[in-house]
Amino acid sequence: MTDEKWNNIDRLLSEFDLRLSRRLSEAEKQLLSDLMDAIRSKANFEGGRLSEGQDLTSLIDEVHRAFYRNGEGKAILQFIIESIIQSSVLNVEYYSPSAPSGINVAKISSSIESKIFKSIGLERTTKGFKVISGGYLDSMVTSNDVLKTVKREMVNAVFGKKDFKELSKSLKTIVEGSPESEGVLRKHYKTFAYDTLQQANRVEAQELATTIGLTAFQYAGNVIDGTRCFCKEHVKKVYLKSEAESQWPDTIGQKCGVIWSDNLPEYQPTKDLGGINCRHQARWITNAQAMRLDSTLSFERGKLIRK
């Protein structure tokens, strides 16, 4: 369980946002191009301006569906899936050296991965993966909420009889964004996609740690501008799983506690850490590593304890 192997996991997670953002930015350009092509070919214009009374919202839905069936939207979904698979591969590389004889980490990881995919609405096929209709990923990538702003602009454009140039300019700002605001795809997908990868990685890591018999973890990650108080207090420190489970839930709602909401599933400390949108990780470590990093820990009577 070397630093090098852990850094590979950390790098995948930390670079995911930037790589996804770049792909989404390119996808926004493609989506805008598809929208304008459809409007140019199917919308009615009188004297160069949009005719009143026409409903173009269904046209937007049509473009949006095609975007995810065959276009860049499908490639983005594939990128998210591949990132989850890669995190699983890196977890196997990290945890395997600490597994007791007879425990096949790769086999266990494969079983966990299958459960994770099922929970987010993915099904393995002979050709790769199929997004389950009505599942979590399907509902997120086909969400009508993505284009609500675009539809609203189309209604206003028809009502205001905008010409093609005016409509193109306003849709470009909405879809691709501006210096002050991200585009429509980045606003919608960045948080959900990162959270999906983050949770998948945390779930697998905890199950592997439990199977191997690891009971201590480091609150891994960095402190940046905007890091919440709870994370600032805990980052880089070593904790026993039992400590996190017994103490952290009680901090919810406190000034420097975990950020959580009553309408969410029950808070799980080693999976949710600092709470909603937390970007830190539980890096599970061996007893020897834990005692080396924290002198207040000791191995007594067959288990790791806090002195």
PDB file of C-alpha atoms in Angstrom:
ATOM      1  CA  MET A   1       0.000   0.000   0.000  1.00  0.00           C
ATOM      2  CA  THR A   2       2.554   2.509  -1.188  1.00  0.00           C
ATOM      3  CA  ASP A   3       2.263   6.252  -1.609  1.00  0.00           C
ATOM      4  CA  GLU A   4       2.882   5.774  -5.315  1.00  0.00           C
ATOM      5  CA  LYS A   5      -0.134   3.486  -5.701  1.00  0.00           C
ATOM      6  CA  TRP A   6      -2.320   5.829  -3.674  1.00  0.00           C
ATOM      7  CA  ASN A   7      -1.152   8.826  -5.699  1.00  0.00           C
ATOM      8  CA  ASN A   8      -2.418   7.082  -8.835  1.00  0.00           C
ATOM      9  CA  ILE A   9      -5.909   6.956  -7.311  1.00  0.00           C
ATOM     10  CA  ASP A  10      -5.670  10.531  -6.083  1.00  0.00           C
ATOM     11  CA  ARG A  11      -4.496  11.727  -9.496  1.00  0.00           C
ATOM     12  CA  LEU A  12      -7.392  10.043 -11.274  1.00  0.00           C
ATOM     13  CA  LEU A  13      -9.912  11.697  -8.955  1.00  0.00           C
ATOM     14  CA  SER A  14      -8.289  15.126  -8.889  1.00  0.00           C
ATOM     15  CA  GLU A  15      -7.804  15.318 -12.678  1.00  0.00           C
ATOM     16  CA  PHE A  16     -11.271  13.997 -13.473  1.00  0.00           C
ATOM     17  CA  ASP A  17     -12.934  17.399 -13.030  1.00  0.00           C
ATOM     18  CA  LEU A  18     -10.573  19.149 -15.437  1.00  0.00           C
ATOM     19  CA  ARG A  19     -10.715  16.409 -18.062  1.00  0.00           C
ATOM     20  CA  LEU A  20     -14.507  16.214 -17.839  1.00  0.00           C
ATOM     21  CA  SER A  21     -14.841  19.994 -18.021  1.00  0.00           C
ATOM     22  CA  ARG A  22     -12.844  20.065 -21.245  1.00  0.00           C
ATOM     23  CA  ARG A  23     -14.993  17.338 -22.779  1.00  0.00           C
ATOM     24  CA  LEU A  24     -18.199  19.060 -21.685  1.00  0.00           C
ATOM     25  CA  SER A  25     -17.002  22.355 -23.160  1.00  0.00           C
ATOM     26  CA  GLU A  26     -16.450  20.656 -26.531  1.00  0.00           C
ATOM     27  CA  ALA A  27     -19.802  18.898 -26.182  1.00  0.00           C
ATOM     28  CA  GLU A  28     -21.537  22.243 -25.609  1.00  0.00           C
ATOM     29  CA  LYS A  29     -20.149  23.494 -28.931  1.00  0.00           C
ATOM     30  CA  GLN A  30     -21.464  20.375 -30.662  1.00  0.00           C
ATOM     31  CA  LEU A  31     -24.860  20.676 -28.984  1.00  0.00           C
ATOM     32  CA  LEU A  32     -25.145  24.325 -30.021  1.00  0.00           C
ATOM     33  CA  SER A  33     -24.223  23.426 -33.600  1.00  0.00           C
ATOM     34  CA  ASP A  34     -26.842  20.655 -33.640  1.00  0.00           C
ATOM     35  CA  LEU A  35     -29.488  23.005 -32.246  1.00  0.00           C
ATOM     36  CA  MET A  36     -28.777  25.768 -34.740  1.00  0.00           C
ATOM     37  CA  ASP A  37     -28.763  23.299 -37.670  1.00  0.00           C
ATOM     38  CA  ALA A  38     -32.152  21.974 -36.572  1.00  0.00           C
ATOM     39  CA  ILE A  39     -33.589  25.461 -36.123  1.00  0.00           C
ATOM     40  CA  ARG A  40     -32.216  26.595 -39.485  1.00  0.00           C
ATOM     41  CA  SER A  41     -33.804  23.650 -41.282  1.00  0.00           C
ATOM     42  CA  LYS A  42     -37.111  23.246 -39.441  1.00  0.00           C
ATOM     43  CA  ALA A  43     -38.122  26.559 -37.844  1.00  0.00           C
ATOM     44  CA  ASN A  44     -40.393  28.958 -39.709  1.00  0.00           C
ATOM     45  CA  PHE A  45     -39.120  32.469 -40.429  1.00  0.00           C
ATOM     46  CA  GLU A  46     -40.979  35.459 -41.842  1.00  0.00           C
ATOM     47  CA  GLY A  47     -38.918  38.344 -43.116  1.00  0.00           C
ATOM     48  CA  GLY A  48     -35.863  36.831 -41.463  1.00  0.00           C
ATOM     49  CA  ARG A  49     -37.545  36.612 -38.073  1.00  0.00           C
ATOM     50  CA  LEU A  50     -39.102  33.662 -36.228  1.00  0.00           C
ATOM     51  CA  SER A  51     -42.799  33.277 -36.937  1.00  0.00           C
ATOM     52  CA  GLU A  52     -45.227  33.534 -34.050  1.00  0.00           C
ATOM     53  CA  GLY A  53     -47.239  30.560 -32.843  1.00  0.00           C
ATOM     54  CA  GLN A  54     -44.738  27.771 -33.518  1.00  0.00           C
ATOM     55  CA  ASP A  55     -43.618  25.396 -30.749  1.00  0.00           C
ATOM     56  CA  LEU A  56     -39.919  24.630 -31.039  1.00  0.00           C
ATOM     57  CA  THR A  57     -39.493  22.941 -27.654  1.00  0.00           C
ATOM     58  CA  SER A  58     -40.115  19.484 -29.137  1.00  0.00           C
ATOM     59  CA  LEU A  59     -37.365  20.208 -31.667  1.00  0.00           C
ATOM     60  CA  ILE A  60     -34.950  20.814 -28.795  1.00  0.00           C
ATOM     61  CA  ASP A  61     -35.926  17.503 -27.181  1.00  0.00           C
ATOM     62  CA  GLU A  62     -35.306  15.744 -30.483  1.00  0.00           C
ATOM     63  CA  VAL A  63     -31.804  17.212 -30.802  1.00  0.00           C
ATOM     64  CA  HIS A  64     -31.059  16.429 -27.164  1.00  0.00           C
ATOM     65  CA  ARG A  65     -32.043  12.759 -27.543  1.00  0.00           C
ATOM     66  CA  ALA A  66     -29.921  12.362 -30.666  1.00  0.00           C
ATOM     67  CA  PHE A  67     -27.017  14.020 -28.864  1.00  0.00           C
ATOM     68  CA  TYR A  68     -27.019  11.211 -26.272  1.00  0.00           C
ATOM     69  CA  ARG A  69     -27.818   8.343 -28.621  1.00  0.00           C
ATOM     70  CA  ASN A  70     -25.102   9.011 -31.145  1.00  0.00           C
ATOM     71  CA  GLY A  71     -23.242  12.214 -30.400  1.00  0.00           C
ATOM     72  CA  GLU A  72     -20.792  13.697 -27.961  1.00  0.00           C
ATOM     73  CA  GLY A  73     -23.169  13.087 -25.068  1.00  0.00           C
ATOM     74  CA  LYS A  74     -22.700   9.344 -25.504  1.00  0.00           C
ATOM     75  CA  ALA A  75     -18.909   9.814 -25.440  1.00  0.00           C
ATOM     76  CA  ILE A  76     -19.151  11.743 -22.162  1.00  0.00           C
ATOM     77  CA  LEU A  77     -21.121   8.941 -20.554  1.00  0.00           C
ATOM     78  CA  GLN A  78     -18.509   6.457 -21.764  1.00  0.00           C
ATOM     79  CA  PHE A  79     -15.779   8.619 -20.228  1.00  0.00           C
ATOM     80  CA  ILE A  80     -17.542   8.524 -16.842  1.00  0.00           C
ATOM     81  CA  ILE A  81     -17.921   4.734 -17.026  1.00  0.00           C
ATOM     82  CA  GLU A  82     -14.272   4.249 -18.027  1.00  0.00           C
ATOM     83  CA  SER A  83     -13.156   6.444 -15.113  1.00  0.00           C
ATOM     84  CA  ILE A  84     -15.106   4.287 -12.647  1.00  0.00           C
ATOM     85  CA  ILE A  85     -13.520   1.155 -14.128  1.00  0.00           C
ATOM     86  CA  GLN A  86     -10.064   2.730 -13.911  1.00  0.00           C
ATOM     87  CA  SER A  87     -10.584   3.656 -10.256  1.00  0.00           C
ATOM     88  CA  SER A  88     -11.433   0.013  -9.597  1.00  0.00           C
ATOM     89  CA  VAL A  89      -8.228  -1.147 -11.311  1.00  0.00           C
ATOM     90  CA  LEU A  90      -6.166   1.282  -9.237  1.00  0.00           C
ATOM     91  CA  ASN A  91      -7.880   0.171  -6.021  1.00  0.00           C
ATOM     92  CA  VAL A  92      -6.885  -3.428  -6.751  1.00  0.00           C
ATOM     93  CA  GLU A  93      -3.271  -2.337  -7.266  1.00  0.00           C
ATOM     94  CA  TYR A  94      -3.298  -0.372  -4.006  1.00  0.00           C
ATOM     95  CA  TYR A  95      -5.012  -2.895  -1.711  1.00  0.00           C
ATOM     96  CA  SER A  96      -3.701  -6.224  -3.066  1.00  0.00           C
ATOM     97  CA  PRO A  97      -0.293  -6.132  -1.295  1.00  0.00           C
ATOM     98  CA  SER A  98      -2.019  -5.994   2.118  1.00  0.00           C
ATOM     99  CA  ALA A  99      -4.484  -8.796   1.499  1.00  0.00           C
ATOM    100  CA  PRO A 100      -4.041 -11.929   3.629  1.00  0.00           C
ATOM    101  CA  SER A 101      -3.133 -15.141   1.824  1.00  0.00           C
ATOM    102  CA  GLY A 102      -6.137 -16.634   0.063  1.00  0.00           C
ATOM    103  CA  ILE A 103      -7.984 -13.348  -0.510  1.00  0.00           C
ATOM    104  CA  ASN A 104      -8.260 -12.465  -4.192  1.00  0.00           C
ATOM    105  CA  VAL A 105      -8.664  -8.690  -4.219  1.00  0.00           C
ATOM    106  CA  ALA A 106      -9.261  -8.546  -7.979  1.00  0.00           C
ATOM    107  CA  LYS A 107     -12.146 -11.036  -7.739  1.00  0.00           C
ATOM    108  CA  ILE A 108     -13.686  -9.194  -4.805  1.00  0.00           C
ATOM    109  CA  SER A 109     -13.284  -5.888  -6.639  1.00  0.00           C
ATOM    110  CA  SER A 110     -15.071  -7.293  -9.691  1.00  0.00           C
ATOM    111  CA  SER A 111     -18.021  -8.321  -7.522  1.00  0.00           C
ATOM    112  CA  ILE A 112     -18.157  -4.892  -5.870  1.00  0.00           C
ATOM    113  CA  GLU A 113     -17.904  -3.180  -9.243  1.00  0.00           C
ATOM    114  CA  SER A 114     -20.902  -5.152 -10.527  1.00  0.00           C
ATOM    115  CA  LYS A 115     -22.982  -4.005  -7.548  1.00  0.00           C
ATOM    116  CA  ILE A 116     -21.903  -0.404  -8.053  1.00  0.00           C
ATOM    117  CA  PHE A 117     -22.803  -0.508 -11.738  1.00  0.00           C
ATOM    118  CA  LYS A 118     -26.206  -1.963 -10.937  1.00  0.00           C
ATOM    119  CA  SER A 119     -26.847   0.761  -8.351  1.00  0.00           C
ATOM    120  CA  ILE A 120     -26.136   3.535 -10.872  1.00  0.00           C
ATOM    121  CA  GLY A 121     -28.065   1.875 -13.668  1.00  0.00           C
ATOM    122  CA  LEU A 122     -25.455   0.043 -15.756  1.00  0.00           C
ATOM    123  CA  GLU A 123     -25.583  -3.494 -17.085  1.00  0.00           C
ATOM    124  CA  ARG A 124     -22.663  -5.467 -18.514  1.00  0.00           C
ATOM    125  CA  THR A 125     -23.142  -6.838 -22.013  1.00  0.00           C
ATOM    126  CA  THR A 126     -20.950  -8.765 -24.453  1.00  0.00           C
ATOM    127  CA  LYS A 127     -20.188  -5.428 -26.139  1.00  0.00           C
ATOM    128  CA  GLY A 128     -19.427  -3.497 -22.958  1.00  0.00           C
ATOM    129  CA  PHE A 129     -22.122  -1.706 -20.978  1.00  0.00           C
ATOM    130  CA  LYS A 130     -25.752  -0.824 -21.423  1.00  0.00           C
ATOM    131  CA  VAL A 131     -27.390   2.112 -19.651  1.00  0.00           C
ATOM    132  CA  ILE A 132     -30.545   0.814 -17.985  1.00  0.00           C
ATOM    133  CA  SER A 133     -33.599   2.827 -18.969  1.00  0.00           C
ATOM    134  CA  GLY A 134     -34.926   4.725 -15.958  1.00  0.00           C
ATOM    135  CA  GLY A 135     -31.743   4.115 -13.938  1.00  0.00           C
ATOM    136  CA  TYR A 136     -29.658   6.780 -12.226  1.00  0.00           C
ATOM    137  CA  LEU A 137     -27.274   7.494 -15.116  1.00  0.00           C
ATOM    138  CA  ASP A 138     -30.077   7.400 -17.667  1.00  0.00           C
ATOM    139  CA  SER A 139     -32.145   9.880 -15.662  1.00  0.00           C
ATOM    140  CA  MET A 140     -29.195  12.224 -15.267  1.00  0.00           C
ATOM    141  CA  VAL A 141     -27.987  12.265 -18.867  1.00  0.00           C
ATOM    142  CA  THR A 142     -31.456  12.505 -20.383  1.00  0.00           C
ATOM    143  CA  SER A 143     -32.788  14.958 -17.814  1.00  0.00           C
ATOM    144  CA  ASN A 144     -35.106  17.578 -19.261  1.00  0.00           C
ATOM    145  CA  ASP A 145     -33.800  19.994 -16.636  1.00  0.00           C
ATOM    146  CA  VAL A 146     -30.637  20.399 -18.714  1.00  0.00           C
ATOM    147  CA  LEU A 147     -32.386  22.283 -21.466  1.00  0.00           C
ATOM    148  CA  LYS A 148     -35.075  24.130 -19.525  1.00  0.00           C
ATOM    149  CA  THR A 149     -33.199  27.394 -20.014  1.00  0.00           C
ATOM    150  CA  VAL A 150     -32.797  26.692 -23.724  1.00  0.00           C
ATOM    151  CA  LYS A 151     -36.509  25.964 -24.096  1.00  0.00           C
ATOM    152  CA  ARG A 152     -37.414  29.121 -22.223  1.00  0.00           C
ATOM    153  CA  GLU A 153     -35.211  31.143 -24.563  1.00  0.00           C
ATOM    154  CA  MET A 154     -36.854  29.511 -27.581  1.00  0.00           C
ATOM    155  CA  VAL A 155     -40.320  30.455 -26.335  1.00  0.00           C
ATOM    156  CA  ASN A 156     -39.147  34.036 -25.740  1.00  0.00           C
ATOM    157  CA  ALA A 157     -37.470  34.113 -29.155  1.00  0.00           C
ATOM    158  CA  VAL A 158     -40.657  33.078 -30.947  1.00  0.00           C
ATOM    159  CA  PHE A 159     -42.747  35.516 -28.922  1.00  0.00           C
ATOM    160  CA  GLY A 160     -40.247  38.311 -29.585  1.00  0.00           C
ATOM    161  CA  LYS A 161     -39.819  37.378 -33.256  1.00  0.00           C
ATOM    162  CA  LYS A 162     -36.032  37.258 -32.999  1.00  0.00           C
ATOM    163  CA  ASP A 163     -33.996  36.917 -36.152  1.00  0.00           C
ATOM    164  CA  PHE A 164     -31.569  34.034 -36.620  1.00  0.00           C
ATOM    165  CA  LYS A 165     -28.518  36.076 -35.647  1.00  0.00           C
ATOM    166  CA  GLU A 166     -30.118  37.268 -32.393  1.00  0.00           C
ATOM    167  CA  LEU A 167     -31.258  33.758 -31.525  1.00  0.00           C
ATOM    168  CA  SER A 168     -27.833  32.301 -32.325  1.00  0.00           C
ATOM    169  CA  LYS A 169     -26.134  34.814 -30.021  1.00  0.00           C
ATOM    170  CA  SER A 170     -28.491  34.222 -27.076  1.00  0.00           C
ATOM    171  CA  LEU A 171     -28.340  30.411 -27.401  1.00  0.00           C
ATOM    172  CA  LYS A 172     -24.548  30.520 -27.626  1.00  0.00           C
ATOM    173  CA  THR A 173     -24.407  32.316 -24.259  1.00  0.00           C
ATOM    174  CA  ILE A 174     -26.783  29.800 -22.681  1.00  0.00           C
ATOM    175  CA  VAL A 175     -25.324  26.612 -24.141  1.00  0.00           C
ATOM    176  CA  GLU A 176     -21.601  27.429 -24.267  1.00  0.00           C
ATOM    177  CA  GLY A 177     -21.552  29.872 -21.367  1.00  0.00           C
ATOM    178  CA  SER A 178     -19.653  33.112 -20.917  1.00  0.00           C
ATOM    179  CA  PRO A 179     -16.627  34.387 -18.942  1.00  0.00           C
ATOM    180  CA  GLU A 180     -18.988  34.813 -15.991  1.00  0.00           C
ATOM    181  CA  SER A 181     -20.937  31.551 -16.260  1.00  0.00           C
ATOM    182  CA  GLU A 182     -20.353  27.940 -17.289  1.00  0.00           C
ATOM    183  CA  GLY A 183     -22.284  26.384 -20.130  1.00  0.00           C
ATOM    184  CA  VAL A 184     -25.443  24.341 -19.702  1.00  0.00           C
ATOM    185  CA  LEU A 185     -23.749  20.913 -19.748  1.00  0.00           C
ATOM    186  CA  ARG A 186     -20.972  21.845 -17.340  1.00  0.00           C
ATOM    187  CA  LYS A 187     -23.484  23.279 -14.870  1.00  0.00           C
ATOM    188  CA  HIS A 188     -25.496  20.081 -14.894  1.00  0.00           C
ATOM    189  CA  TYR A 189     -22.986  17.270 -15.194  1.00  0.00           C
ATOM    190  CA  LYS A 190     -19.800  18.252 -13.389  1.00  0.00           C
ATOM    191  CA  THR A 191     -21.081  17.775  -9.854  1.00  0.00           C
ATOM    192  CA  PHE A 192     -23.177  14.680 -10.554  1.00  0.00           C
ATOM    193  CA  ALA A 193     -20.410  12.989 -12.567  1.00  0.00           C
ATOM    194  CA  TYR A 194     -17.704  13.675 -10.004  1.00  0.00           C
ATOM    195  CA  ASP A 195     -19.935  12.567  -7.133  1.00  0.00           C
ATOM    196  CA  THR A 196     -20.731   9.344  -9.000  1.00  0.00           C
ATOM    197  CA  LEU A 197     -17.027   8.562  -9.453  1.00  0.00           C
ATOM    198  CA  GLN A 198     -16.179   9.642  -5.904  1.00  0.00           C
ATOM    199  CA  GLN A 199     -18.892   7.521  -4.294  1.00  0.00           C
ATOM    200  CA  ALA A 200     -18.075   4.489  -6.439  1.00  0.00           C
ATOM    201  CA  ASN A 201     -14.436   4.724  -5.381  1.00  0.00           C
ATOM    202  CA  ARG A 202     -15.282   5.189  -1.695  1.00  0.00           C
ATOM    203  CA  VAL A 203     -17.755   2.286  -1.638  1.00  0.00           C
ATOM    204  CA  GLU A 204     -15.258  -0.078  -3.232  1.00  0.00           C
ATOM    205  CA  ALA A 205     -12.385   1.092  -1.033  1.00  0.00           C
ATOM    206  CA  GLN A 206     -14.368   0.563   2.162  1.00  0.00           C
ATOM    207  CA  GLU A 207     -15.558  -2.904   1.164  1.00  0.00           C
ATOM    208  CA  LEU A 208     -12.025  -3.931   0.209  1.00  0.00           C
ATOM    209  CA  ALA A 209     -10.680  -2.525   3.477  1.00  0.00           C
ATOM    210  CA  THR A 210     -13.301  -4.427   5.484  1.00  0.00           C
ATOM    211  CA  THR A 211     -12.549  -7.677   3.644  1.00  0.00           C
ATOM    212  CA  ILE A 212      -8.805  -7.271   4.152  1.00  0.00           C
ATOM    213  CA  GLY A 213      -9.259  -6.297   7.797  1.00  0.00           C
ATOM    214  CA  LEU A 214      -8.077  -2.675   7.727  1.00  0.00           C
ATOM    215  CA  THR A 215      -9.483  -0.551  10.545  1.00  0.00           C
ATOM    216  CA  ALA A 216      -7.604   2.745  10.176  1.00  0.00           C
ATOM    217  CA  PHE A 217      -7.582   5.393   7.467  1.00  0.00           C
ATOM    218  CA  GLN A 218      -6.032   8.728   6.690  1.00  0.00           C
ATOM    219  CA  TYR A 219      -8.293  11.668   5.846  1.00  0.00           C
ATOM    220  CA  ALA A 220      -6.617  12.183   2.485  1.00  0.00           C
ATOM    221  CA  GLY A 221      -6.625  15.254   0.282  1.00  0.00           C
ATOM    222  CA  ASN A 222      -5.605  18.890   0.420  1.00  0.00           C
ATOM    223  CA  VAL A 223      -6.854  22.190   1.801  1.00  0.00           C
ATOM    224  CA  ILE A 224      -7.788  24.807  -0.794  1.00  0.00           C
ATOM    225  CA  ASP A 225      -9.759  28.043  -0.802  1.00  0.00           C
ATOM    226  CA  GLY A 226     -13.270  27.160   0.239  1.00  0.00           C
ATOM    227  CA  THR A 227     -12.375  23.944   2.074  1.00  0.00           C
ATOM    228  CA  ARG A 228     -14.968  23.462   4.809  1.00  0.00           C
ATOM    229  CA  CYS A 229     -14.037  23.749   8.468  1.00  0.00           C
ATOM    230  CA  PHE A 230     -14.623  20.057   9.229  1.00  0.00           C
ATOM    231  CA  CYS A 231     -12.218  18.963   6.512  1.00  0.00           C
ATOM    232  CA  LYS A 232      -9.567  21.483   7.532  1.00  0.00           C
ATOM    233  CA  GLU A 233      -9.605  19.998  11.025  1.00  0.00           C
ATOM    234  CA  HIS A 234      -9.328  16.394   9.830  1.00  0.00           C
ATOM    235  CA  VAL A 235      -7.267  16.383   6.636  1.00  0.00           C
ATOM    236  CA  LYS A 236      -4.016  14.357   6.755  1.00  0.00           C
ATOM    237  CA  LYS A 237      -4.890  12.950  10.182  1.00  0.00           C
ATOM    238  CA  VAL A 238      -5.355   9.249  10.956  1.00  0.00           C
ATOM    239  CA  TYR A 239      -8.566   7.834  12.408  1.00  0.00           C
ATOM    240  CA  LEU A 240      -9.954   4.488  13.438  1.00  0.00           C
ATOM    241  CA  LYS A 241     -13.111   3.485  11.602  1.00  0.00           C
ATOM    242  CA  SER A 242     -14.838   3.083  14.964  1.00  0.00           C
ATOM    243  CA  GLU A 243     -13.946   6.667  15.934  1.00  0.00           C
ATOM    244  CA  ALA A 244     -15.395   8.150  12.755  1.00  0.00           C
ATOM    245  CA  GLU A 245     -18.584   6.108  13.048  1.00  0.00           C
ATOM    246  CA  SER A 246     -19.189   7.000  16.685  1.00  0.00           C
ATOM    247  CA  GLN A 247     -18.148  10.660  16.668  1.00  0.00           C
ATOM    248  CA  TRP A 248     -18.671  12.317  13.280  1.00  0.00           C
ATOM    249  CA  PRO A 249     -22.462  11.875  12.918  1.00  0.00           C
ATOM    250  CA  ASP A 250     -22.897  13.916  16.107  1.00  0.00           C
ATOM    251  CA  THR A 251     -21.233  16.925  14.435  1.00  0.00           C
ATOM    252  CA  ILE A 252     -23.930  17.281  11.766  1.00  0.00           C
ATOM    253  CA  GLY A 253     -25.511  20.712  12.080  1.00  0.00           C
ATOM    254  CA  GLN A 254     -22.741  22.060  14.295  1.00  0.00           C
ATOM    255  CA  LYS A 255     -20.707  25.128  13.332  1.00  0.00           C
ATOM    256  CA  CYS A 256     -17.663  23.139  12.256  1.00  0.00           C
ATOM    257  CA  GLY A 257     -19.359  19.823  11.645  1.00  0.00           C
ATOM    258  CA  VAL A 258     -20.329  17.556   8.771  1.00  0.00           C
ATOM    259  CA  ILE A 259     -22.566  19.205   6.163  1.00  0.00           C
ATOM    260  CA  TRP A 260     -25.589  16.972   5.596  1.00  0.00           C
ATOM    261  CA  SER A 261     -29.295  17.162   4.828  1.00  0.00           C
ATOM    262  CA  ASP A 262     -32.303  15.376   6.294  1.00  0.00           C
ATOM    263  CA  ASN A 263     -33.601  14.460   2.831  1.00  0.00           C
ATOM    264  CA  LEU A 264     -30.453  12.443   2.036  1.00  0.00           C
ATOM    265  CA  PRO A 265     -29.791   8.800   2.940  1.00  0.00           C
ATOM    266  CA  GLU A 266     -28.181   8.187   6.326  1.00  0.00           C
ATOM    267  CA  TYR A 267     -24.723   9.743   6.655  1.00  0.00           C
ATOM    268  CA  GLN A 268     -21.911   7.153   6.526  1.00  0.00           C
ATOM    269  CA  PRO A 269     -18.675   8.662   7.878  1.00  0.00           C
ATOM    270  CA  THR A 270     -16.057   6.728   5.924  1.00  0.00           C
ATOM    271  CA  LYS A 271     -17.987   7.060   2.662  1.00  0.00           C
ATOM    272  CA  ASP A 272     -19.337  10.593   3.040  1.00  0.00           C
ATOM    273  CA  LEU A 273     -16.505  12.127   5.139  1.00  0.00           C
ATOM    274  CA  GLY A 274     -17.181  15.892   5.352  1.00  0.00           C
ATOM    275  CA  GLY A 275     -20.617  15.497   3.804  1.00  0.00           C
ATOM    276  CA  ILE A 276     -22.277  16.992   0.742  1.00  0.00           C
ATOM    277  CA  ASN A 277     -19.809  17.610  -2.116  1.00  0.00           C
ATOM    278  CA  CYS A 278     -16.792  16.688   0.028  1.00  0.00           C
ATOM    279  CA  ARG A 279     -13.789  16.020  -2.244  1.00  0.00           C
ATOM    280  CA  HIS A 280     -11.629  14.175   0.288  1.00  0.00           C
ATOM    281  CA  GLN A 281     -10.985  10.432   0.513  1.00  0.00           C
ATOM    282  CA  ALA A 282     -10.564   7.820   3.211  1.00  0.00           C
ATOM    283  CA  ARG A 283      -7.179   6.300   2.464  1.00  0.00           C
ATOM    284  CA  TRP A 284      -7.264   2.949   4.233  1.00  0.00           C
ATOM    285  CA  ILE A 285      -3.880   1.968   5.677  1.00  0.00           C
ATOM    286  CA  THR A 286      -2.267  -0.947   7.529  1.00  0.00           C
ATOM    287  CA  ASN A 287      -1.788  -1.020  11.288  1.00  0.00           C
ATOM    288  CA  ALA A 288       1.941  -0.394  10.815  1.00  0.00           C
ATOM    289  CA  GLN A 289       1.297   2.636   8.614  1.00  0.00           C
ATOM    290  CA  ALA A 290      -1.275   4.002  11.054  1.00  0.00           C
ATOM    291  CA  MET A 291       1.085   3.748  14.034  1.00  0.00           C
ATOM    292  CA  ARG A 292       3.902   5.312  12.051  1.00  0.00           C
ATOM    293  CA  LEU A 293       1.726   8.278  11.089  1.00  0.00           C
ATOM    294  CA  ASP A 294       0.056   8.671  14.503  1.00  0.00           C
ATOM    295  CA  SER A 295       2.000   7.930  17.689  1.00  0.00           C
ATOM    296  CA  THR A 296      -1.204   7.845  19.747  1.00  0.00           C
ATOM    297  CA  LEU A 297      -2.222   4.577  18.091  1.00  0.00           C
ATOM    298  CA  SER A 298      -1.089   1.203  19.388  1.00  0.00           C
ATOM    299  CA  PHE A 299      -1.658  -2.450  18.522  1.00  0.00           C
ATOM    300  CA  GLU A 300      -2.813  -4.259  21.645  1.00  0.00           C
ATOM    301  CA  ARG A 301      -4.665  -7.548  22.216  1.00  0.00           C
ATOM    302  CA  GLY A 302      -5.005  -8.161  18.504  1.00  0.00           C
ATOM    303  CA  LYS A 303      -6.404  -4.793  17.442  1.00  0.00           C
ATOM    304  CA  LEU A 304      -5.458  -1.207  16.775  1.00  0.00           C
ATOM    305  CA  ILE A 305      -6.485   1.179  19.557  1.00  0.00           C
ATOM    306  CA  ARG A 306      -6.101   4.813  20.554  1.00  0.00           C
ATOM    307  CA  LYS A 307      -3.902   5.115  23.654  1.00  0.00           C
TER     308      LYS A 307
END
